[in-house]
Short mmCIF file of C-alpha atoms and ligand atoms in Angstrom, two decimals:
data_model
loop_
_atom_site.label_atom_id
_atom_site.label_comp_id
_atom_site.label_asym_id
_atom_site.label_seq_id
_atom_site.Cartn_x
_atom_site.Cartn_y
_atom_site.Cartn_z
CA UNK V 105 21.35 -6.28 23.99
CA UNK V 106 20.85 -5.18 20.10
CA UNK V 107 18.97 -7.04 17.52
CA UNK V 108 20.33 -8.08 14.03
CA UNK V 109 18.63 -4.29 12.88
CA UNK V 110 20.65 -2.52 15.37
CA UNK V 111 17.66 -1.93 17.71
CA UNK V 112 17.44 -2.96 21.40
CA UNK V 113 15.92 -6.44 21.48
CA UNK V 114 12.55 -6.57 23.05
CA UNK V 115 10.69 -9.03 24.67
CA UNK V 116 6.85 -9.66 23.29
CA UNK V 117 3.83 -11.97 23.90
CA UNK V 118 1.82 -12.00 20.93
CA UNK V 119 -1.63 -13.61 21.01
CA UNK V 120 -2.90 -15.50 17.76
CA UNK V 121 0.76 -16.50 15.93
CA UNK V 122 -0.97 -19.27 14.81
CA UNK V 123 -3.47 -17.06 12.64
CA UNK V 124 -2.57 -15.00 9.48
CA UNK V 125 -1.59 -12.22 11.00
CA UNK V 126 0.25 -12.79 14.31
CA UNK V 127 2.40 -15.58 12.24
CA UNK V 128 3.64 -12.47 10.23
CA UNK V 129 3.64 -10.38 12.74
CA UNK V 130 6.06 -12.95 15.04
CA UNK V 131 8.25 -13.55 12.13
CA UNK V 132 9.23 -10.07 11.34
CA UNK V 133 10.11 -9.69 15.09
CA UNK V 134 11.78 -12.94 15.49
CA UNK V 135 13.77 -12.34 12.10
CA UNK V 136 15.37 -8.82 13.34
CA UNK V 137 16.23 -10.64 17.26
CA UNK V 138 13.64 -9.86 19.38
CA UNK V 139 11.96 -12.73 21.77
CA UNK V 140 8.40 -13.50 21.04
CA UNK V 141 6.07 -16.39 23.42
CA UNK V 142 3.20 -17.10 20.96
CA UNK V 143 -0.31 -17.54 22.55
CA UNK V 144 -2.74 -19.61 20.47
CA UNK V 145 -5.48 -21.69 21.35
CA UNK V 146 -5.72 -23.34 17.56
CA UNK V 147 -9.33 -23.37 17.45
CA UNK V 148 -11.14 -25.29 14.79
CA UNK V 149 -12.73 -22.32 12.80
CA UNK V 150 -10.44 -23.29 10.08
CA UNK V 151 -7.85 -25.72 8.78
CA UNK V 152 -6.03 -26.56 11.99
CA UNK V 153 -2.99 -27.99 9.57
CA UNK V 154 -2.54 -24.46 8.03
CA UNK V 155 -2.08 -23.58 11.71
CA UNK V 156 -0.10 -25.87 12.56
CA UNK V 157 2.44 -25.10 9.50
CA UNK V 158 2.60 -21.53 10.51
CA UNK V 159 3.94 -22.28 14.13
CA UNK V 160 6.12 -24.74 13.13
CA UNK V 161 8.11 -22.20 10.61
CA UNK V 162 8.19 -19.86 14.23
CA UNK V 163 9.26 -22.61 16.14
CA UNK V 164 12.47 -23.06 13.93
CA UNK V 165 13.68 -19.76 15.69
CA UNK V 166 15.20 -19.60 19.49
CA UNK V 167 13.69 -16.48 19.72
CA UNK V 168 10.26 -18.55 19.55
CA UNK V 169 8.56 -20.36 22.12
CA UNK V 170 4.91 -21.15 21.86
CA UNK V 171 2.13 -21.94 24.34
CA UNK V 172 -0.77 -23.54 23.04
CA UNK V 173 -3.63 -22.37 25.11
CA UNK V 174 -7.42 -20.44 25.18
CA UNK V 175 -7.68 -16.96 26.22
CA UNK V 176 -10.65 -17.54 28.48
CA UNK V 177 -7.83 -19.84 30.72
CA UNK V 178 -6.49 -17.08 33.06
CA UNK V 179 -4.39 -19.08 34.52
CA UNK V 180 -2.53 -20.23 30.91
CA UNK V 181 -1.93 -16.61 29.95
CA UNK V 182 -0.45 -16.08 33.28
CA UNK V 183 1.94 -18.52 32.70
CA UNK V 184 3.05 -17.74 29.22
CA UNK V 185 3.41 -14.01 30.91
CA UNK V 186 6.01 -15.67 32.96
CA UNK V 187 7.90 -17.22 30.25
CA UNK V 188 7.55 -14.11 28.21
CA UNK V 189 8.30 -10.92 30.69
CA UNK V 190 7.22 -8.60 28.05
CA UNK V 191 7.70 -4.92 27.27
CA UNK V 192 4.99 -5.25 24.64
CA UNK V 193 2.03 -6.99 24.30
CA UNK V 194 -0.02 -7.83 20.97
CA UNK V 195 -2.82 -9.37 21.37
CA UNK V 196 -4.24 -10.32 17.78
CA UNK V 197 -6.27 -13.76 18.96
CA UNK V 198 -9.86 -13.71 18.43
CA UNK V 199 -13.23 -15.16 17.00
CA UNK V 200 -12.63 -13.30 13.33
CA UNK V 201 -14.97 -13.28 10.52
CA UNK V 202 -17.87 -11.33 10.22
CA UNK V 203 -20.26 -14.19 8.95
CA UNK V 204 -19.82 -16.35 11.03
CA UNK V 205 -21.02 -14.43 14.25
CA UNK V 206 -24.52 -15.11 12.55
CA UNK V 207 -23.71 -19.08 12.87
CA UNK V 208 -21.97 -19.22 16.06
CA UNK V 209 -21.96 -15.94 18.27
CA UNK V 210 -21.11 -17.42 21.51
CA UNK V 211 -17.64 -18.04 20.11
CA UNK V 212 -17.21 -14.05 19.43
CA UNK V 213 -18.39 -13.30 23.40
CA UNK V 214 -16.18 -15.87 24.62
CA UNK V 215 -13.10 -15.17 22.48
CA UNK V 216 -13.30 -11.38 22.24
CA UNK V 217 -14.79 -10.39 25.41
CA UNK V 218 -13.91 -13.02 27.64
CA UNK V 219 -10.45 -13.41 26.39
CA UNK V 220 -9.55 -9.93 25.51
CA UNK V 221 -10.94 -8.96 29.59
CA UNK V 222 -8.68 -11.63 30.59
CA UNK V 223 -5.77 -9.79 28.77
CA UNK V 224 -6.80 -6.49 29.87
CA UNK V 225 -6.44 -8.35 33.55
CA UNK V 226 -3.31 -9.55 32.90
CA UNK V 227 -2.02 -6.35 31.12
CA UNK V 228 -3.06 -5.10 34.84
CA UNK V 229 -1.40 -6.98 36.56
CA UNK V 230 1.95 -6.77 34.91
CA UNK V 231 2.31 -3.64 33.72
CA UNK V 232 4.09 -3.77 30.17
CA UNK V 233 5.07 -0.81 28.58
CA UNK V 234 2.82 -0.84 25.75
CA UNK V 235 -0.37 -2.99 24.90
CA UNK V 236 -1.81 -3.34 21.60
CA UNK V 237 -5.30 -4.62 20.61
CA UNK V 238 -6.26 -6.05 17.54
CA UNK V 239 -9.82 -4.03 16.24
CA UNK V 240 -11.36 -4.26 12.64
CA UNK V 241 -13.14 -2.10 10.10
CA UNK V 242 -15.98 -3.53 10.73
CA UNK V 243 -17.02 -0.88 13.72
CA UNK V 244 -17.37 1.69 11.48
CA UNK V 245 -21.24 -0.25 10.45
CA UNK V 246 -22.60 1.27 7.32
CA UNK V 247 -20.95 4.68 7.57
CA UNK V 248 -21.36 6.47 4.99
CA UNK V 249 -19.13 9.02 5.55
CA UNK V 250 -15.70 8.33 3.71
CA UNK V 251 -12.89 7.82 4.33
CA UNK V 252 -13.48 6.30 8.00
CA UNK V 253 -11.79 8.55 10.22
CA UNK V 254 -11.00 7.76 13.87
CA UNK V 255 -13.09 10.34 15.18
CA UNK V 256 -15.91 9.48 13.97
CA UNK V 257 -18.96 7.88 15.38
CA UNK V 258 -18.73 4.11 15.53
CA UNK V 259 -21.85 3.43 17.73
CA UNK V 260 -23.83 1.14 15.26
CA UNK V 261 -22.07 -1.95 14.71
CA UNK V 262 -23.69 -4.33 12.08
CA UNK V 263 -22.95 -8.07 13.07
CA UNK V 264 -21.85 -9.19 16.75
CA UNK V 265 -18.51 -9.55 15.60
CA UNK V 266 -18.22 -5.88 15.18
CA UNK V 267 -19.92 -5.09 18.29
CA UNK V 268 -17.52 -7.14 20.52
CA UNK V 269 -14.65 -5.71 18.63
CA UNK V 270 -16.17 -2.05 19.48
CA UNK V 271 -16.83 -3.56 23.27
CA UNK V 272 -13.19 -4.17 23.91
CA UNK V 273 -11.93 -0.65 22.79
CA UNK V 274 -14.40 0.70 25.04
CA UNK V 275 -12.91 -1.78 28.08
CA UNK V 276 -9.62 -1.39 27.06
CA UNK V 277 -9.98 2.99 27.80
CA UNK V 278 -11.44 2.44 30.98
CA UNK V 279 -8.31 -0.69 31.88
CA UNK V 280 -6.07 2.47 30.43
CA UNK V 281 -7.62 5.37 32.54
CA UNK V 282 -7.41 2.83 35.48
CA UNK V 283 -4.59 1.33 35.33
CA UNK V 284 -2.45 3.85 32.98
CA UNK V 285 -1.15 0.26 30.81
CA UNK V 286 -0.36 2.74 27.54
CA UNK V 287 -2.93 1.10 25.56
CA UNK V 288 -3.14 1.06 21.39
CA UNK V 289 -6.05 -0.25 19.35
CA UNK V 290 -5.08 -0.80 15.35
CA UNK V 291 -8.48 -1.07 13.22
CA UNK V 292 -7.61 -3.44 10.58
CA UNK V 293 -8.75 -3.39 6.74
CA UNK V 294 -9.10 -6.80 5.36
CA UNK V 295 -5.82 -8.07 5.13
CA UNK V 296 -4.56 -10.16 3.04
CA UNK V 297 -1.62 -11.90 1.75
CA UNK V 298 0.59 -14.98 1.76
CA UNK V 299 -0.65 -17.79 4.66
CA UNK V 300 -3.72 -15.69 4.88
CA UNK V 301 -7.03 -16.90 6.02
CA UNK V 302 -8.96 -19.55 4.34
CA UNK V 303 -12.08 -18.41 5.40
CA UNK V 304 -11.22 -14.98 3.25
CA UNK V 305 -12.98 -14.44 -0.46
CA UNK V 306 -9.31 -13.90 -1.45
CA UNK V 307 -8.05 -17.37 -0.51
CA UNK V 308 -11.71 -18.40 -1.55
CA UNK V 309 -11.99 -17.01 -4.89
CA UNK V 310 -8.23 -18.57 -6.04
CA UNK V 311 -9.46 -22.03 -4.41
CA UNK V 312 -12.70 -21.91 -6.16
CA UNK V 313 -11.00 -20.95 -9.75
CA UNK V 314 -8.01 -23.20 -9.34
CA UNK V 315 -10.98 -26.42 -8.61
CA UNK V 316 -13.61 -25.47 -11.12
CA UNK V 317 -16.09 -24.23 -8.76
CA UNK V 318 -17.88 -21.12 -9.20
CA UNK V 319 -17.39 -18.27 -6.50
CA UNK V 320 -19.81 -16.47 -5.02
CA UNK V 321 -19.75 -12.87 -5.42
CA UNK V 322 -22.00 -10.79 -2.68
CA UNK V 323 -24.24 -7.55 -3.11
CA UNK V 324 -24.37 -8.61 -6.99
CA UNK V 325 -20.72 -6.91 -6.97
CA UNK V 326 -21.54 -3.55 -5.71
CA UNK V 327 -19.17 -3.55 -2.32
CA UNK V 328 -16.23 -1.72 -2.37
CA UNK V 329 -13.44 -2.75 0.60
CA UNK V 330 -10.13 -1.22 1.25
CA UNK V 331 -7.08 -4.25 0.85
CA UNK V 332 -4.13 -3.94 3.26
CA UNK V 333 -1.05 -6.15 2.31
CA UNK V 334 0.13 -8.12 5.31
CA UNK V 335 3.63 -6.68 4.59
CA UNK V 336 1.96 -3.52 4.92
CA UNK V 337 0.08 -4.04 8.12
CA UNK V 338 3.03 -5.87 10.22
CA UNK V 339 5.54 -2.20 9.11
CA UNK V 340 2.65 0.06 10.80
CA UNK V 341 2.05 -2.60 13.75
CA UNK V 342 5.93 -2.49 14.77
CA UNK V 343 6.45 0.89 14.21
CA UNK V 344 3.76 1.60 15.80
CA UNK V 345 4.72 -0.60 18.93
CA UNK V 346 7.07 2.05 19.97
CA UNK V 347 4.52 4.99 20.13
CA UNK V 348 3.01 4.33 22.70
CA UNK V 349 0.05 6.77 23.55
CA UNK V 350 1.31 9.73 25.78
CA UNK V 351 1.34 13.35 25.79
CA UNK V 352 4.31 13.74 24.11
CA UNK V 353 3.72 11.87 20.89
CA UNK V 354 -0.14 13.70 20.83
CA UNK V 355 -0.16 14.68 16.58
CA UNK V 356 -0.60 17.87 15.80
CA UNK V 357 -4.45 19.34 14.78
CA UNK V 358 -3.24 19.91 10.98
CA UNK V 359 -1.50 16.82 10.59
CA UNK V 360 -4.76 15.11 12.01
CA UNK V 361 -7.09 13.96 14.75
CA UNK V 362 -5.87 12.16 17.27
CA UNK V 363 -8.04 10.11 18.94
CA UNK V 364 -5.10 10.50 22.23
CA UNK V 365 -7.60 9.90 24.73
CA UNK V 366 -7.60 13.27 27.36
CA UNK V 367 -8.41 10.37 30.21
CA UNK V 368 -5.92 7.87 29.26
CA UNK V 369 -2.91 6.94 27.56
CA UNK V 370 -5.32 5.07 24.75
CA UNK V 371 -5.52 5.67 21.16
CA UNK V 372 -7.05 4.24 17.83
CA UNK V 373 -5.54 4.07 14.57
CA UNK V 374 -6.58 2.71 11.40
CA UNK V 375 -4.20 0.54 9.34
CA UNK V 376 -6.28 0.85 6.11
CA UNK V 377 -4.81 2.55 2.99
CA UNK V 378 -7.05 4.43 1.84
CA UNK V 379 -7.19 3.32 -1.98
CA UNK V 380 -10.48 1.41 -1.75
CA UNK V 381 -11.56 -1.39 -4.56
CA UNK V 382 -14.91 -2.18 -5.89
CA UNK V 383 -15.30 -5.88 -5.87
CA UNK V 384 -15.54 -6.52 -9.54
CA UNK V 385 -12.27 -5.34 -10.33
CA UNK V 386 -10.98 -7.16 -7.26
CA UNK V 387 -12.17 -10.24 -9.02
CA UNK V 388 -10.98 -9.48 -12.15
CA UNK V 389 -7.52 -8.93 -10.76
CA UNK V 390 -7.60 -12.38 -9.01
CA UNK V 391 -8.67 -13.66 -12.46
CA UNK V 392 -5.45 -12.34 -13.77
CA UNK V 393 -3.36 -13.21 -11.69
CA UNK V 394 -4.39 -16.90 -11.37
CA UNK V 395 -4.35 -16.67 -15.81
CA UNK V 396 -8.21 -17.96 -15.35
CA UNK V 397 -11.45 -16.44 -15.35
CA UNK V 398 -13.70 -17.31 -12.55
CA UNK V 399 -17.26 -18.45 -12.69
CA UNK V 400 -19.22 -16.23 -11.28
CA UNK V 401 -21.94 -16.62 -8.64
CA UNK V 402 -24.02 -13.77 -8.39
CA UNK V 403 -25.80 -13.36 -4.96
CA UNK V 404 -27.44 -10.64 -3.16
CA UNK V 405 -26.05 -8.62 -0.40
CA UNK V 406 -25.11 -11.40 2.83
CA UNK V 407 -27.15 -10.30 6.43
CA UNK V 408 -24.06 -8.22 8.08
CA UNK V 409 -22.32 -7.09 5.64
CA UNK V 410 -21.09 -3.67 4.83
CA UNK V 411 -21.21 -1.99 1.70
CA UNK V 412 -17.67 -0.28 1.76
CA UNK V 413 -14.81 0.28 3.45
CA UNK V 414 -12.28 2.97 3.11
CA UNK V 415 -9.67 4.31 5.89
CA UNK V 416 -8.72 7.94 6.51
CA UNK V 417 -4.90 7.07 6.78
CA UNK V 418 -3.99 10.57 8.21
CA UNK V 419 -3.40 9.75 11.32
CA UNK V 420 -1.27 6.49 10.98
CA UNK V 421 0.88 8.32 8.83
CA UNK V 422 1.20 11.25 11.07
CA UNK V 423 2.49 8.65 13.93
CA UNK V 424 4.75 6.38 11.92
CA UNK V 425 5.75 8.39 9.02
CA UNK V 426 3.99 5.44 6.63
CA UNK V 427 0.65 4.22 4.52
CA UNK V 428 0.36 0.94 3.29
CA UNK V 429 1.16 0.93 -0.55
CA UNK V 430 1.20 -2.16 -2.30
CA UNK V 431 -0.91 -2.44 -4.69
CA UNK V 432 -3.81 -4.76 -4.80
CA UNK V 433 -2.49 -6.40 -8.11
CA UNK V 434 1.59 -6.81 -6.70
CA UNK V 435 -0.24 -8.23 -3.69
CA UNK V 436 -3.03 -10.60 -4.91
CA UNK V 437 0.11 -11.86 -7.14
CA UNK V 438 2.37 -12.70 -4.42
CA UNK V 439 -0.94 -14.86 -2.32
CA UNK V 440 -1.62 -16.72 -5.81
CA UNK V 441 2.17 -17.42 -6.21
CA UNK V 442 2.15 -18.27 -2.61
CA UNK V 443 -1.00 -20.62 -2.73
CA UNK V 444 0.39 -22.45 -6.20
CA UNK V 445 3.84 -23.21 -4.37
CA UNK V 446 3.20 -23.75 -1.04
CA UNK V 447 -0.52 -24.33 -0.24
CA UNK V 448 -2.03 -26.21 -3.23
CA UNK V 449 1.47 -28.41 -3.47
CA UNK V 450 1.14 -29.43 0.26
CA UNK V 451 -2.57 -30.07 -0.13
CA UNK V 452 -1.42 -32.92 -2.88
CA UNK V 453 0.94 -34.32 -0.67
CA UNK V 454 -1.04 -35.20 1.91
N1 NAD I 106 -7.54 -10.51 8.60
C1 NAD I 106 -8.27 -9.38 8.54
O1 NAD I 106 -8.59 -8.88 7.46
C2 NAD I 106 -8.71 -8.70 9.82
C3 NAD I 106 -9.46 -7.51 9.69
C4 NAD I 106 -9.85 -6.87 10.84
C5 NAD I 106 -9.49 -7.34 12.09
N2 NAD I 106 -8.79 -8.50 12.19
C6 NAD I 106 -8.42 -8.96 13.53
O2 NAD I 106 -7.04 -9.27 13.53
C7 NAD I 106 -6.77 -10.34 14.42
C8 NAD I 106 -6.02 -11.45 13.71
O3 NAD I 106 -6.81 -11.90 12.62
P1 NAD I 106 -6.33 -13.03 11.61
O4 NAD I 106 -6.82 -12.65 10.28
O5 NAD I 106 -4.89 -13.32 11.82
O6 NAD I 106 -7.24 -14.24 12.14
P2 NAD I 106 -6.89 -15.77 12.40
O7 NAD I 106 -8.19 -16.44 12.65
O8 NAD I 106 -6.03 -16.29 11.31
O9 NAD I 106 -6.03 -15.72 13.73
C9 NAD I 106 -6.60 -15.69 15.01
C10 NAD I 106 -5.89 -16.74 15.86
O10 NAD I 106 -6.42 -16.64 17.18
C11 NAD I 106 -6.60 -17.95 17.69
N3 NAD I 106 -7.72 -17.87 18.64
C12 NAD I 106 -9.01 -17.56 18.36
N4 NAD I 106 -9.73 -17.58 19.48
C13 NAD I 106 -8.88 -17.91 20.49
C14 NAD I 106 -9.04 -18.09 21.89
N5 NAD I 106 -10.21 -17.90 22.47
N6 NAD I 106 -7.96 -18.43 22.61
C15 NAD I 106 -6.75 -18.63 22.02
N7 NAD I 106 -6.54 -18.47 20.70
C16 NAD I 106 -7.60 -18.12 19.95
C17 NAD I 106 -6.92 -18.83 16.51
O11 NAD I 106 -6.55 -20.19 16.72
C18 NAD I 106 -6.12 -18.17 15.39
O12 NAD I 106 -4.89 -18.83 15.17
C19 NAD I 106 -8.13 -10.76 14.98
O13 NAD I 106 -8.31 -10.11 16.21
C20 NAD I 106 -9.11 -10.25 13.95
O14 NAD I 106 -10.38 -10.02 14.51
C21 NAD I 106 -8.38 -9.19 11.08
#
């Protein structure tokens, strides 16, 4: 069976289509004809409506079916394996934010090492042909060695968040070694974009300026992160969905280092860019783009956070032939144009 691309149409079960990125994620697949079951638990950690609106655009596809559901209930994901029989599985669900592990950690070891066990289980027991985990910048601590590469050592994670994110890499080699399930883990770079995350100083900062509040700005300005464009991030995740870690795709030493485990068919790849941006100018762009300037909170440095990111792109782009590219101005456009038409309007209406 072929897809409205041309390509054979593939079965997923994506975890987290509710959230910012699985929604895109889902969409892109369901749009070119492939079958996705969404797995989402809709947990309170933010506007459950914004949730709810995501699902609802997925559910207008056949090629959508949703199960709403936790991770840590075995016996659910079991079940939406069933309805799914997938080739490939993305699982993108967790406890996100780094703040909040501070507040509430237990939600972190039940959502990301709980639930992401359970999917290791269940990628066990049914053997797809590729499983992808969803890990995060965040492991790389306080490096200061830049860009992140893959390679390097990750071993000092700053908030729990991190260090559960770091925990299920390490469980998902072993799972691979194992039970050879081909096994990819993507380290995201704050992503961002239209439907993105409230929680997010992106979706914060337009909030704040389009309601008169001041917004906060962290380590008096002096952070640095590295933006990926959801557009961006959801190209590299499916073309990276059909490399799945073997032998035979292993990159070659002066394209870059792999991190092709020599025990398993596991790899890690950042999705990051590589064009980091130093806060202030990330606020001025928002400023711009809204056509108001902000009032600006300075605060000091928050307990957990980092102060830069910045990925070593080499090896994503050795895989998939791409790097994420849009710009942070095109893309902070396209969320404020995005927030003014679809967000802000709906919050009136109801
Ligand atoms: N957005 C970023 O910048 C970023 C950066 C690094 C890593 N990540 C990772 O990418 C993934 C997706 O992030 P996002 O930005 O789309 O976050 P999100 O919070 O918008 O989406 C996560 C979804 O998972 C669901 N979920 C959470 N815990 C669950 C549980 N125990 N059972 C069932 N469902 C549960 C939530 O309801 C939510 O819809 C996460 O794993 C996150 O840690 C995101």
């Amino acid at each position: 069976m072929w897809g409205k691309l041309g390509e054979i149409v593939m079965r997923y079960l994506i975890t987290g289509t509710a959230g910012f990125i699985g929604f895109h994620v889902a969409k892109r697949l369901i749009d070119e004809g492939h079958f996705v079951v969404g797995f989402d638990g809709m947990t309170p950690y933010y506007d459950v409506t914004l949730k709810e609106r995501r699902h609802a655009i997925l559910q207008r596809s056949n090629g959508f079916k949703a199960v709403r559901a936790m991770l840590e209930d075995r016996a659910a994901l079991d079940r939406a394996a069933e309805l799914a029989e997938p080739e490939v599985i993305i699982h993108l669900a967790a406890q996100a934010g780094v703040r909040y592990s501070l507040e509430n950690p237990k939600a972190y070891v039940d959502s990301n090492l709980v639930g992401s066990w359970n999917m290791l289980e269940l990628a066990k027991a049914i053997a797809p042909k590729h499983l992808m985990l969803a890990s995060t910048s965040s492991i790389y601590g306080a490096n200061e060695k830049i860009p992140f590469a893959e390679a390097d050592r990750a071993d000092e994670p700053m908030t729990l968040y991190a260090a559960t994110k770091k925990s299920m890499e390490l469980m998902a080699h072993s799972y691979a070694h194992l039970y050879e399930v081909p096994t990819t883990a993507f380290r995201f770079f704050t992503v961002y974009g239209p439907w993105g995350r409230p929680d997010m100083a992106l979706f914060k900062f337009v909030d704040a300026i389009h309601n008169g509040r001041p917004i906060d700005i962290y380590g008096e300005g002096r952070m640095s992160r590295d933006f990926t464009y959801i557009d961006d991030l959801v190209e590299s995740i499916v073309r990276l969905s059909h490399i799945a870690p073997a032998e035979e795709n292993r990159v070659a030493p002066e394209k870059a280092t792999d991190t092709l485990s020599r025990h398993a068919p596991f790899r890690v790849v950042n999705t990051g860019g590589g064009q980091p941006v130093e806060l202030m100018t990330f606020v001025e762009t928002v400023e711009k783009a809204v056509g108001r300037p902000a009032i600006h909170n300075m605060l000091p440095m928050q307990q957990g956070d980092v102060p830069r990111t910045f990925a070593s792109p080499d090896l994503l782009e050795a895989l998939t032939g791409f790097k994420p590219s849009v710009s942070v101005e095109e893309g902070v456009a396209r969320f404020v144009e995005w927030y003014e038409q679809n967000y802000r309007r709906a919050q009136t209406i109801v």
